[in-house]
XYZ file of N, CA and C in Angstrom:
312
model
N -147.923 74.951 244.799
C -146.861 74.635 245.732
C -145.526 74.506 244.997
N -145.195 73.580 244.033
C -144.300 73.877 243.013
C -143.670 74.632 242.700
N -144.703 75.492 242.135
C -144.833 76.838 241.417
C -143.369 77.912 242.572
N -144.399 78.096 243.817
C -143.774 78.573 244.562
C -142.120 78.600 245.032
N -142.182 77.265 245.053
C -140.779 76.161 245.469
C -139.668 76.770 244.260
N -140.184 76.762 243.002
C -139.566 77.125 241.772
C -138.857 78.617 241.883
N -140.083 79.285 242.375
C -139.781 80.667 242.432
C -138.626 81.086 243.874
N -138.837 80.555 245.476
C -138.109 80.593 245.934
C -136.337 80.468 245.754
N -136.666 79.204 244.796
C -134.893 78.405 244.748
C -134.494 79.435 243.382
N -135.195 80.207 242.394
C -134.681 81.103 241.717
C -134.375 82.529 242.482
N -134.550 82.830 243.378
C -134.405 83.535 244.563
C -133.087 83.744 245.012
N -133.348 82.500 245.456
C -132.202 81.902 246.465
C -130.758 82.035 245.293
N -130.685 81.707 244.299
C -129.700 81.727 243.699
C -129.613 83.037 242.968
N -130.051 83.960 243.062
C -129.980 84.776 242.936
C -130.443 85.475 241.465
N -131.476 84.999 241.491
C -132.474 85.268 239.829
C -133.568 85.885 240.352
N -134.904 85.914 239.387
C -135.840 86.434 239.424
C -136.907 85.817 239.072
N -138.092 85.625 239.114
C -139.202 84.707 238.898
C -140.326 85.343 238.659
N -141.174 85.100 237.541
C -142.603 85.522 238.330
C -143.688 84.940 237.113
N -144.473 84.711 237.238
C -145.675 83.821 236.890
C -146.383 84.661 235.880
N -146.540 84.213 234.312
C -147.021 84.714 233.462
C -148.084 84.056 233.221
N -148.726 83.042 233.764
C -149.801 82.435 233.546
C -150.133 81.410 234.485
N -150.954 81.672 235.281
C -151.530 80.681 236.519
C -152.569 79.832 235.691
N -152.473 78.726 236.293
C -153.120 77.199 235.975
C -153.665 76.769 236.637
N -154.529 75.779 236.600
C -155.058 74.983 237.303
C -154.135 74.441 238.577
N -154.503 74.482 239.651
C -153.818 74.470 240.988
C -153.787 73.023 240.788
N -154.785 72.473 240.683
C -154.627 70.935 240.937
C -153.773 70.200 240.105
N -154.376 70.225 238.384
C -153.772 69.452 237.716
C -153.297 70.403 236.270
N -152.594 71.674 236.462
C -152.048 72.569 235.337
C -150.293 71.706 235.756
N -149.686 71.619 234.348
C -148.817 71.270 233.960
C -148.047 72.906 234.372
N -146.188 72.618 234.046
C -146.020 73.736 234.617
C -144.871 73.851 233.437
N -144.765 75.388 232.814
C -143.669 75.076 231.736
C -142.987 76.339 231.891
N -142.079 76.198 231.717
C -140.927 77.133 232.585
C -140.138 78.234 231.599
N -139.780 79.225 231.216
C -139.294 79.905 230.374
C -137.882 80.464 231.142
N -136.736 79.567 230.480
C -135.611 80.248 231.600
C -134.924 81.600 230.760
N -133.984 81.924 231.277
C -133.680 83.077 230.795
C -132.304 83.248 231.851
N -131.379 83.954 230.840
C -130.324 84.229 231.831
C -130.100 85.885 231.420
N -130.077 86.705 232.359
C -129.569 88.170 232.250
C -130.382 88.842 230.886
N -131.884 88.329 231.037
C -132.904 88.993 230.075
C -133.249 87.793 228.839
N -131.912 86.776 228.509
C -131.868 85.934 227.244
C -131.729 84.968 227.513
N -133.244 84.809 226.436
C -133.409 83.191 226.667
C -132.912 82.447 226.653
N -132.656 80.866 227.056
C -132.176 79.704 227.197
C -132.897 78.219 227.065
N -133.640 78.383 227.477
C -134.225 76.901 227.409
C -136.111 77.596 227.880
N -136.946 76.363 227.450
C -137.882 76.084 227.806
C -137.896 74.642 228.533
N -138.806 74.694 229.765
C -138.418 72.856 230.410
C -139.854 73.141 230.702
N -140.158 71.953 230.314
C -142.164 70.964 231.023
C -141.205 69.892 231.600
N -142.240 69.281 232.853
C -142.208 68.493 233.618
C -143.503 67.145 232.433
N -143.055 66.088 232.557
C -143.265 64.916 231.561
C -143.326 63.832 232.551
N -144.472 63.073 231.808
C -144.632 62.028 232.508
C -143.852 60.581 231.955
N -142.916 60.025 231.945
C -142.183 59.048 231.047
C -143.069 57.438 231.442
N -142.620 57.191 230.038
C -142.886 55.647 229.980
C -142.586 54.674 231.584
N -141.328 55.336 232.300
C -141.680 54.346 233.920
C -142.494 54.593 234.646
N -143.549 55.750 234.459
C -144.301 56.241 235.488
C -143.691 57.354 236.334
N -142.500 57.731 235.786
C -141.689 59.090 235.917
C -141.918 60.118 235.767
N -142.142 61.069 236.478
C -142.140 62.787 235.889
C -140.761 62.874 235.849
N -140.052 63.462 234.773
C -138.878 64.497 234.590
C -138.973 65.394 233.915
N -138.494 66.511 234.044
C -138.157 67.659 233.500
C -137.290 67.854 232.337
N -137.650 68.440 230.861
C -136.556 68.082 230.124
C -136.811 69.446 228.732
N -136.032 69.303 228.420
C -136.041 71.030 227.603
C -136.932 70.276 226.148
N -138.339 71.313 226.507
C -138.878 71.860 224.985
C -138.924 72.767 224.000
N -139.635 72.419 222.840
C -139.616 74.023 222.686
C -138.697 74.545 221.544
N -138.321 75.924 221.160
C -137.278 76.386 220.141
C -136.231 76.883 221.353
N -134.968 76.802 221.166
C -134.269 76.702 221.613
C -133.312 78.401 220.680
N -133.808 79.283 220.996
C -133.834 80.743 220.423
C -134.265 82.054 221.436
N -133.691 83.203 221.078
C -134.079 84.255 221.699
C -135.295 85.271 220.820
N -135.622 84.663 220.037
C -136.687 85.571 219.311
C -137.602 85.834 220.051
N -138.669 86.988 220.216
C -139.457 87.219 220.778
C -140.479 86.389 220.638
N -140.644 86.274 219.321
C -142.341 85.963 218.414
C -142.099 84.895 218.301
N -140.898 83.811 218.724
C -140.630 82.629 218.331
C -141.305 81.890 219.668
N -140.930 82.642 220.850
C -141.135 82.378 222.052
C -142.486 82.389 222.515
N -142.970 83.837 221.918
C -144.778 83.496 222.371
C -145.606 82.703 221.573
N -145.198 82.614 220.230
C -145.695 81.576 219.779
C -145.521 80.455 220.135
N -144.620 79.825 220.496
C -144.227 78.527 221.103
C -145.493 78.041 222.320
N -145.183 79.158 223.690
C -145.970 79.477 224.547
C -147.528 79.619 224.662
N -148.119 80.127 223.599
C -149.259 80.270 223.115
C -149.701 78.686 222.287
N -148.816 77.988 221.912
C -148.894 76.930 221.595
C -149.618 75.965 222.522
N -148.509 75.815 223.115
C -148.329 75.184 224.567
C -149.373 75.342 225.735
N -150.418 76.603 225.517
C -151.628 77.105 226.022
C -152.714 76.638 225.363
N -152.803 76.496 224.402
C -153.981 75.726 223.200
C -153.922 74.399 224.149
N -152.979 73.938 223.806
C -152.926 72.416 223.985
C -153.228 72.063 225.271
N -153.094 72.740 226.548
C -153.137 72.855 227.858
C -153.305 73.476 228.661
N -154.738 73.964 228.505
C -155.494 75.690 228.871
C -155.314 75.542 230.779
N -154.898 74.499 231.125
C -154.529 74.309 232.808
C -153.355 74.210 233.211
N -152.364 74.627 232.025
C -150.928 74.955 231.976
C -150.423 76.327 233.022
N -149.658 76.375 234.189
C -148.835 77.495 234.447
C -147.737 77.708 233.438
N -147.350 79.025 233.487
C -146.204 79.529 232.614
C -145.925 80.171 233.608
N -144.251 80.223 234.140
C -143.369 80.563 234.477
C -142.241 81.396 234.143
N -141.749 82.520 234.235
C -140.237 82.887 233.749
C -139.306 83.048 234.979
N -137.837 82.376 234.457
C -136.888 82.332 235.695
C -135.767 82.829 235.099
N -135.607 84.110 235.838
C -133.979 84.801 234.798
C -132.978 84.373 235.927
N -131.969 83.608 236.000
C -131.160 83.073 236.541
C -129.801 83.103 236.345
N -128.827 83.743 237.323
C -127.339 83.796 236.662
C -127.022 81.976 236.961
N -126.272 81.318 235.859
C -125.665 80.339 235.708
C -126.744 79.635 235.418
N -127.617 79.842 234.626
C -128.848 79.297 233.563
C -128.502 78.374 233.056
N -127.677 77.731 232.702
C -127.131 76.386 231.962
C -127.180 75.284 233.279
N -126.568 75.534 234.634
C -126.368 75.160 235.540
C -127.566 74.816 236.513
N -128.928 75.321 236.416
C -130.073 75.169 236.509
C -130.780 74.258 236.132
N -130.838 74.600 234.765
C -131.501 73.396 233.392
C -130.421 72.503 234.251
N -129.369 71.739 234.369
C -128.981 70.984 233.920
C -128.865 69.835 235.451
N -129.516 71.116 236.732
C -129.631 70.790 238.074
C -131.079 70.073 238.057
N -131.759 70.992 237.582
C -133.432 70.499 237.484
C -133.764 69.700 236.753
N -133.332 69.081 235.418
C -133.519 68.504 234.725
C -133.111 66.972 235.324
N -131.985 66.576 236.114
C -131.761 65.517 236.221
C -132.030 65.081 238.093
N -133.241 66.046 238.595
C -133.975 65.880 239.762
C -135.131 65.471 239.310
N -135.534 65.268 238.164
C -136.693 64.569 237.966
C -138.191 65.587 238.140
């Protein structure tokens, strides 16, 4: 449902979306690979904080390398084989991260 929601509002603003790795529906974590006009920008997981908070907040290498990126990703799959992976190429990619990140 998320997942979806994610992909619509990258839509809507006029980006592109699409799901490089489906997860566990119930309880897969969801980690997002943004991208603006092909280049990367941020990686964001949704986190559970010390108040009992989920927020969203940038992980990850913070680089456009290819091999930096799937390794990261492939990382991030070890550790959480019920993980979705996401990519969202988005014009005003800074403006995103910085919308989603502080919606919690």
């Amino acid at each position: 449902l998320e997942v979806s929601a994610l992909l619509r509002r990258t839509e809507a603003l006029g980006g592109f979306g699409t799901v490089l790795r489906k997860g566990d529906e119930q309880r897969g974590t969801i980690l997002i690979i943004v991208a603006e006009r092909g280049s990367h920008r941020a990686f964001l997981e949704r986190t559970l904080r010390p108040d009992g908070a989920y927020r969203w907040g940038a992980v990850g290498p913070a680089t456009d390398e290819s091999q930096k990126i799937a390794n990261f990703v492939a990382m991030r799959r070890r550790a959480d084989p019920d993980q979705w992976v996401i990519e969202l190429d988005i014009p005003a990619a800074e403006r995103f991260i910085a919308e989603t990140s502080s919606e919690g």
